[in-house]
N, CA and C of each residue as an Amber inpcrd file, in Angstrom:
protein
   441
 103.5610000   5.5730000 -89.6130000 103.3360000   7.0770000 -89.0710000
 104.6430000   7.8180000 -88.9750000 104.2150000   9.0980000 -88.9940000
 105.5690000   9.7680000 -88.6360000 105.2600000  11.0360000 -87.6830000
 106.1770000  11.5230000 -86.8950000 106.0820000  12.1530000 -85.9070000
 107.0800000  13.1910000 -85.7740000 106.9830000  14.4880000 -85.2240000
 107.7590000  15.5660000 -84.9700000 107.9490000  15.9150000 -83.6690000
 108.9770000  15.5730000 -82.9620000 109.0330000  16.2380000 -81.7260000
 108.9120000  17.6320000 -81.4470000 109.3620000  18.6440000 -82.4490000
 109.2480000  19.7400000 -82.2030000 107.7900000  20.4570000 -82.3670000
 107.1020000  19.5590000 -82.9610000 105.7060000  20.1260000 -83.1720000
 104.7140000  19.2000000 -82.4190000 105.2450000  18.0310000 -81.8880000
 104.3960000  17.1060000 -81.0690000 103.2410000  16.6590000 -81.8370000
 103.4350000  16.5770000 -83.1870000 102.3530000  16.3490000 -84.1720000
 102.6710000  14.9300000 -85.0250000 101.7380000  14.3290000 -85.3390000
 101.8170000  13.1130000 -86.1530000 101.5900000  13.2560000 -87.7150000
 102.1230000  12.8400000 -88.5870000 101.9860000  13.1280000 -89.9340000
 101.9880000  11.6990000 -90.5990000 100.5540000  11.4690000 -90.9430000
 100.2350000  10.1600000 -91.6850000 101.3450000   9.8410000 -92.9110000
 101.7080000   8.6120000 -93.3470000 102.5110000   8.4350000 -94.2150000
 101.7670000   8.3770000 -95.7360000 100.3460000   8.2720000 -95.4620000
  99.6180000   8.1860000 -96.8030000  99.1750000   9.6120000 -97.2250000
  99.5700000  10.7800000 -96.6070000  99.4570000  12.2820000 -96.8610000
 100.4400000  12.8070000 -97.3580000 100.2960000  13.1720000 -98.5420000
 101.4570000  14.0160000 -99.3180000 101.5970000  15.4200000 -98.7870000
 102.6100000  16.0040000 -98.0150000 102.7180000  17.3420000 -97.3710000
 103.6330000  18.1060000 -98.3240000 103.6650000  19.2650000 -98.4530000
 104.3220000  20.1620000 -99.3810000 105.7550000  20.3540000 -98.6280000
 105.5290000  20.3020000 -97.0750000 106.9920000  20.4770000 -96.4890000
 106.3690000  19.6910000 -95.1770000 107.5300000  19.1560000 -94.4220000
 107.2970000  18.4630000 -93.1100000 108.3740000  19.1770000 -92.0510000
 108.2680000  19.2270000 -90.8560000 109.5100000  19.6290000 -89.9690000
 110.4730000  18.7770000 -90.1740000 111.6390000  19.5210000 -89.9060000
 113.0840000  18.7230000 -90.2230000 113.3730000  17.3730000 -89.1780000
 112.5280000  17.4830000 -88.2860000 112.8590000  16.4200000 -87.1340000
 111.9670000  15.2220000 -87.3400000 111.3070000  14.9860000 -88.3230000
 110.2410000  13.9670000 -88.3780000 110.9100000  12.4610000 -88.4570000
 110.3080000  11.7280000 -87.4660000 110.6140000  10.3170000 -87.5290000
 109.5330000   9.5750000 -87.7710000 109.9590000   8.1970000 -88.0130000
 108.7560000   7.3270000 -88.2250000 108.5370000   6.5260000 -86.7960000
 107.3110000   6.4500000 -86.6010000 107.0590000   5.6340000 -85.2670000
 105.9300000   4.5990000 -85.7720000 106.0300000   3.6680000 -84.7630000
 105.1050000   2.2460000 -85.0550000 103.6500000   2.7210000 -85.0290000
 102.8780000   2.2610000 -85.9350000 101.3400000   2.6590000 -85.8350000
 100.7470000   2.3570000 -84.3870000 101.0640000   1.3010000 -83.8600000
 100.6670000   0.8520000 -82.6470000 100.8110000   1.8770000 -81.4800000
 101.9300000   2.7430000 -81.6670000 102.2740000   3.6780000 -80.7100000
 101.4570000   4.9660000 -80.8090000 101.1880000   5.3280000 -82.1740000
 100.2000000   6.2550000 -82.4660000  98.9120000   6.1640000 -82.0120000
  98.4300000   4.9510000 -82.1770000  97.0680000   4.4010000 -81.8750000
  96.7580000   4.6050000 -80.4720000  97.9650000   4.2980000 -79.5970000
  97.8780000   4.2100000 -78.0770000  97.9230000   5.6890000 -77.6330000
  98.5830000   6.5980000 -78.3030000  98.3330000   7.9320000 -77.9450000
  97.4140000   8.7530000 -78.4650000  96.7010000   8.3790000 -79.4960000
  95.6120000   9.2450000 -79.7850000  94.6460000   9.7870000 -78.5960000
  94.4600000  11.0730000 -78.8730000  93.6160000  11.8430000 -77.8060000
  94.3890000  12.1220000 -76.6220000  95.5820000  11.8420000 -76.4090000
  96.0860000  11.8620000 -74.9690000  97.4330000  12.9800000 -75.2480000
  97.3910000  13.6840000 -74.1510000  98.6400000  14.8150000 -73.9920000
  99.9410000  13.9020000 -74.2210000 100.8030000  14.4650000 -75.0950000
 101.8860000  13.7280000 -75.2210000 103.3110000  14.5680000 -74.9410000
 104.2250000  14.0030000 -74.7400000 105.3860000  14.4840000 -74.3890000
 106.6390000  13.6270000 -75.2660000 107.7940000  14.1270000 -75.1830000
 109.0650000  13.1350000 -75.5980000 109.6570000  12.3220000 -74.5460000
 109.8390000  11.1940000 -74.6450000 110.2390000  10.4460000 -73.6860000
 112.0820000  10.4020000 -73.8450000 112.4090000   9.8750000 -72.9000000
 114.0800000   9.9780000 -72.8870000 114.5880000   9.3150000 -74.3370000
 113.8260000   8.2660000 -74.8750000 114.3960000   7.6810000 -76.1560000
 114.0590000   8.5600000 -77.4540000 113.4060000   9.8280000 -77.2960000
 113.0690000  10.6310000 -78.3200000 111.8120000  10.2080000 -78.9780000
 110.9390000   9.2830000 -78.4340000 109.6550000   8.7330000 -78.9800000
 108.5970000   9.4590000 -78.0820000 107.5490000   9.7350000 -78.9060000
 106.4330000  10.1650000 -78.0320000 105.9660000   9.3620000 -76.8740000
 105.3610000   9.9280000 -75.8590000 104.9220000   9.0110000 -74.8620000
 103.5350000  10.0000000 -74.1090000 102.8290000   9.1380000 -73.5090000
 101.6820000   9.8220000 -72.6180000 102.5310000  10.8530000 -71.7090000
 102.0200000  12.0910000 -71.5380000 102.5910000  13.1990000 -70.6730000
 102.2120000  12.6780000 -69.2950000 103.3010000  12.6740000 -68.4030000
 103.1680000  12.4570000 -67.1780000 102.4000000  13.3170000 -66.4090000
 101.4910000  12.9660000 -65.3600000 100.8400000  14.0290000 -64.7690000
 101.7780000  14.8350000 -63.9070000 101.2980000  15.8710000 -63.4830000
 102.0440000  16.7300000 -62.6150000 102.1390000  16.3110000 -61.3830000
 103.2760000  16.4290000 -60.6430000 103.5240000  15.6080000 -59.2710000
 102.3560000  16.4960000 -58.2630000 101.6840000  15.6710000 -57.5650000
 100.8690000  16.1500000 -56.5820000 101.5310000  17.0320000 -55.5440000
 101.0590000  18.1160000 -55.4970000 101.6560000  19.1290000 -54.3570000
 100.6690000  19.0550000 -52.9270000 101.5330000  18.6120000 -52.0190000
 100.7170000  18.1480000 -50.7590000  99.9960000  19.4590000 -50.2870000
 100.8580000  20.6050000 -50.0020000 100.5260000  21.7110000 -49.4760000
  99.2500000  22.1390000 -50.0560000  98.9610000  22.3370000 -51.4760000
  98.0680000  22.8330000 -52.3540000  96.7310000  21.8170000 -51.9570000
  96.9750000  20.4460000 -51.9940000  96.1330000  19.6670000 -51.6660000
  95.4820000  19.6570000 -50.4710000  96.0720000  20.0020000 -49.1660000
  95.8390000  20.1410000 -47.9690000  94.9700000  21.6470000 -47.8560000
  95.5160000  22.6810000 -48.4030000  94.9270000  23.7010000 -48.5560000
  93.4390000  23.9180000 -49.1410000  93.4340000  23.3010000 -50.1050000
  92.1120000  23.1850000 -50.9850000  91.1760000  22.3870000 -49.9590000
  91.7590000  21.1240000 -49.2960000  90.7650000  20.3570000 -48.2730000
  90.2140000  21.3030000 -47.3830000  91.2140000  22.0990000 -46.7840000
  90.4440000  22.8250000 -45.3950000  89.6450000  24.0030000 -45.9910000
  89.8890000  24.5590000 -46.9140000  89.0220000  25.4920000 -47.5630000
  87.8100000  24.9410000 -47.8630000  87.7060000  23.7350000 -48.5210000
  86.4160000  23.2110000 -48.9040000  85.6460000  22.7640000 -47.6340000
  86.3610000  22.4100000 -46.6810000  85.5410000  22.0370000 -45.2920000
  85.2050000  23.2560000 -44.8150000  85.7140000  24.3960000 -44.9530000
  85.0520000  25.5330000 -44.2760000  83.9820000  26.0960000 -45.0940000
  84.1010000  25.8260000 -46.5100000  83.0660000  26.0960000 -47.4270000
  81.7540000  25.4400000 -47.0180000  82.2000000  24.1490000 -46.9260000
  80.8120000  23.1550000 -46.6430000  80.4110000  23.4130000 -45.3070000
  80.9670000  23.9680000 -44.2890000  80.2570000  24.1400000 -43.0660000
  79.5980000  25.3890000 -42.9960000  79.9840000  26.3440000 -44.0320000
  79.2030000  27.4450000 -44.1910000  77.8930000  27.1640000 -45.0430000
  77.9390000  26.4160000 -45.9250000  76.8180000  25.9210000 -46.6750000
  75.9290000  25.2150000 -45.7170000  76.4250000  24.4030000 -44.6880000
  75.2990000  23.9970000 -43.6480000  74.2840000  24.9880000 -43.0740000
  75.0750000  26.3380000 -43.1730000  74.2650000  27.5020000 -42.4760000
  73.3850000  28.3700000 -43.5520000  73.4010000  27.6430000 -44.7800000
  72.9190000  28.2570000 -45.8590000  73.5530000  29.3170000 -46.6100000
  74.8920000  29.5400000 -46.4580000  75.6680000  30.5390000 -47.1370000
  76.2180000  29.6880000 -48.3560000  76.7130000  30.5000000 -49.4380000
  77.4480000  30.0060000 -50.4990000  78.7960000  29.2710000 -50.2020000
  79.5290000  29.9000000 -49.3590000  80.8140000  29.7740000 -48.9080000
  81.1390000  30.4380000 -47.6640000  82.1670000  30.2530000 -47.0810000
  82.7930000  30.9850000 -45.9640000  82.9170000  32.2960000 -46.3150000
  83.4130000  32.7760000 -47.2270000  83.6470000  34.1290000 -47.7090000
  82.3220000  34.6970000 -47.5250000  81.4710000  34.2190000 -48.0750000
  79.9270000  34.8330000 -48.2070000  79.3920000  35.0650000 -46.9940000
  79.5040000  33.8760000 -45.9740000  79.1330000  34.1020000 -44.6910000
  79.8650000  35.1610000 -43.7530000  81.0290000  35.4340000 -43.9870000
  82.0110000  36.5030000 -43.3650000  81.1930000  37.9140000 -43.7950000
  80.6960000  38.0900000 -45.0310000  80.1170000  39.3370000 -45.4230000
  78.9670000  39.8840000 -44.5410000  78.5130000  38.8490000 -43.8420000
  77.4390000  39.5750000 -42.6840000  77.9720000  39.8830000 -41.5740000
  79.3840000  40.0310000 -41.2710000  79.7710000  40.8490000 -40.1750000
  79.1230000  42.0040000 -39.9670000  78.6510000  42.4230000 -38.4810000
  78.1170000  43.7210000 -38.2360000  76.3620000  43.8650000 -39.0060000
  75.9960000  42.7100000 -39.5290000  74.7170000  42.7420000 -40.0860000
  73.5410000  43.1720000 -39.0370000  72.7500000  43.9820000 -39.0980000
  71.8030000  44.3790000 -38.3860000  70.7720000  43.1100000 -37.6230000
  70.7620000  41.8500000 -38.3630000  70.2060000  40.6270000 -37.9540000
  71.2690000  40.2020000 -37.0010000  71.1880000  40.1110000 -35.6140000
  72.1520000  39.3500000 -34.6900000  72.4870000  38.0900000 -35.0190000
  71.5910000  37.0720000 -35.5620000  71.7530000  35.9050000 -35.8260000
  73.0300000  35.8840000 -36.9400000  72.7680000  36.4810000 -38.1930000
  73.6140000  36.5610000 -39.0820000  75.0950000  37.0750000 -39.0080000
  75.0630000  38.1600000 -38.0910000  76.2550000  38.7590000 -37.5540000
  76.8560000  37.8530000 -36.7960000  76.4510000  37.2990000 -35.6720000
  77.2540000  36.2880000 -34.9320000  77.6450000  35.1090000 -35.8140000
  77.0900000  34.6640000 -36.6420000  77.4810000  33.4710000 -37.4530000
  78.4730000  33.9500000 -38.1790000  78.5660000  35.2120000 -38.8510000
  79.6230000  35.9970000 -39.5600000  80.7310000  36.1030000 -38.8850000
  80.6680000  36.5920000 -37.5750000  81.8300000  36.6980000 -36.6120000
  82.5030000  35.2770000 -36.3060000  81.5190000  34.2660000 -36.0840000
  82.2690000  33.0670000 -35.6180000  82.8430000  32.1650000 -36.8340000
  82.4810000  32.5410000 -38.1710000  83.2130000  32.1730000 -39.3720000
  84.3740000  33.0140000 -39.4750000  84.2950000  34.1830000 -39.3510000
  85.6510000  34.8890000 -39.4530000  86.6630000  34.3880000 -38.4700000
  86.2540000  34.1950000 -37.1660000  87.1080000  33.6530000 -36.1360000
  87.7890000  32.4860000 -36.4760000  86.8690000  31.7010000 -37.1470000
  87.2860000  30.1830000 -37.4810000  88.3210000  30.3200000 -38.5900000
  87.9930000  30.9070000 -39.4570000  88.7700000  31.0500000 -40.6750000
  90.1850000  31.4420000 -40.3400000  90.4560000  32.4130000 -39.3900000
  91.7290000  33.0300000 -39.0580000  92.4860000  32.0640000 -38.3680000
  91.8320000  31.1980000 -37.3240000  92.2510000  29.8280000 -36.5230000
  92.4840000  29.0260000 -37.2990000  92.0850000  28.6440000 -38.4520000
  92.2220000  27.3190000 -39.2490000  93.6040000  27.7960000 -39.9200000
  93.7550000  28.9500000 -40.7670000  94.7420000  29.1210000 -41.4560000
  96.0590000  29.6350000 -40.6090000  95.9030000  29.9300000 -39.1380000
  96.9230000  30.0630000 -38.4210000  97.4470000  28.9320000 -37.8950000
  96.7590000  27.9650000 -37.5540000  97.3170000  26.5800000 -37.1070000
  98.0040000  25.8820000 -38.3110000  97.1480000  25.9710000 -39.6650000
  97.7770000  25.2360000 -40.6190000  99.1740000  25.6700000 -41.0520000
  99.4210000  27.1650000 -40.9700000 100.6980000  27.5510000 -41.3500000
 101.9140000  27.1820000 -40.3200000 101.0790000  27.2010000 -38.8180000
 102.0520000  26.8140000 -37.8060000 102.4940000  25.3690000 -38.0160000
 101.4980000  24.4090000 -38.3220000 101.8730000  23.3070000 -38.3470000
 102.6160000  22.8910000 -39.8090000 102.5180000  23.5900000 -40.7110000
 103.6730000  23.6060000 -41.8390000 105.0360000  24.0190000 -41.2690000
 104.9620000  24.9930000 -40.7200000 106.2510000  25.4190000 -40.2200000
 106.9500000  24.3500000 -39.3970000 106.1630000  23.5860000 -38.4270000
 106.5040000  22.5200000 -37.7060000 107.2220000  21.4230000 -38.6530000
 106.5240000  21.1140000 -39.7810000 106.8610000  20.0120000 -40.6940000
 108.0430000  20.2890000 -41.5910000 108.2730000  21.6600000 -41.6510000
 109.4160000  22.0610000 -42.5200000 110.7890000  21.8750000 -41.5450000
 110.4450000  22.2880000 -40.2180000 111.5920000  22.1230000 -39.2790000
 111.7300000  20.6170000 -38.7120000 110.9690000  19.6170000 -39.2810000
 111.1680000  18.0490000 -38.7120000 110.4530000  18.0460000 -37.3970000
 109.6170000  18.7420000 -37.0120000 109.1180000  18.5130000 -35.8270000
 107.8110000  17.9870000 -35.7700000 107.2360000  17.8400000 -37.0030000
 105.9900000  17.0650000 -36.9050000 105.6060000  16.5300000 -38.4640000
 104.9670000  15.3870000 -38.3090000 104.4980000  14.8900000 -39.7010000
 103.5140000  15.6120000 -40.3830000 103.8180000  15.6330000 -41.8110000
 102.8730000  16.1840000 -42.6300000 101.5410000  15.2610000 -42.5460000
 100.3800000  16.1200000 -42.1410000  98.9990000  15.3800000 -41.8240000
  98.2940000  14.9940000 -43.2330000  97.3580000  13.9270000 -42.8800000
  96.6280000  13.3620000 -44.1340000  95.7260000  14.4770000 -44.2800000
  94.6890000  14.6280000 -45.3520000  93.7890000  15.4530000 -45.2930000
  92.6960000  15.2230000 -44.2840000  92.4800000  14.0380000 -43.8040000
  91.5280000  13.6670000 -42.9310000  91.9220000  14.0320000 -41.6490000
  93.2890000  13.9560000 -41.1620000  93.7740000  14.5830000 -40.0740000
  93.8820000  15.8180000 -39.9180000  93.9720000  16.8280000 -40.9330000
  94.1510000  18.1430000 -41.0640000  92.7510000  18.7490000 -40.7670000
  91.7290000  18.0620000 -41.2230000  90.3010000  18.4360000 -41.2820000
  89.8590000  18.4590000 -39.8220000  90.4550000  17.1490000 -39.1340000
  89.9130000  16.8350000 -37.8250000  90.5050000  17.5290000 -36.7030000
  91.7940000  18.2600000 -37.2120000  92.2650000  19.2870000 -36.2210000
  91.7940000  20.5520000 -36.3180000  90.8950000  21.0000000 -37.3130000
  90.4070000  22.2390000 -37.2650000  89.5790000  22.4810000 -36.2120000
  89.9020000  23.9120000 -35.7840000  89.0930000  24.5140000 -34.6100000
  87.6430000  24.0290000 -34.9330000  86.6890000  23.9470000 -33.8130000
  85.2670000  24.0120000 -33.9830000  84.6340000  25.3490000 -34.0020000
  83.8220000  25.4140000 -34.9560000  82.8110000  26.7310000 -35.0430000
  81.9920000  26.8990000 -33.6990000  82.2210000  28.0880000 -33.1670000
  81.4740000  28.3900000 -32.0610000  80.8080000  29.7520000 -32.4450000
  79.4140000  29.6580000 -32.1600000  78.6940000  30.6980000 -32.6320000
  77.7400000  31.1860000 -31.0920000  78.0810000  32.4270000 -30.8030000
  77.5670000  33.0180000 -29.8570000  76.4130000  34.1080000 -30.3270000
  75.2340000  33.6530000 -30.4030000  74.0660000  34.3400000 -30.4180000
  73.6690000  35.2730000 -29.3940000  73.6130000  36.3590000 -29.6140000
  73.2770000  37.4070000 -28.3590000  71.7280000  36.8030000 -28.1120000
  71.3310000  37.1430000 -26.9490000  69.8940000  37.2660000 -26.7200000
  69.5890000  36.3790000 -25.4920000
């Protein structure tokens, strides 16, 4: 099997090509078979290898988990997500309006707390929390329905 680092393409030996990239090298068939259907990159040895997964960004992971937890809580009240719940602020129905206001306050409190904690982590004053710890630290939803 032939491989071109510039095109990340494989070129079988049994196929006659009118032209090939200038950087074509021969690679073992076993390597080609192992990489079939996978994303590839060039290894430090110049040979193709399976592409390394992108490093996990803990801030993005935590942000997505917090957002997901708030969306799930809103779904428990029948809303699509927290954004939808908040659109009911000022609704003529006092229950919807109270729920919306509570979700609005909670969302603000969650992100205020999360960014404060991140600042403490960056300053070395706190440990980066696990997803479970961060969700457990979220403020409790408090709905005050008039009436």
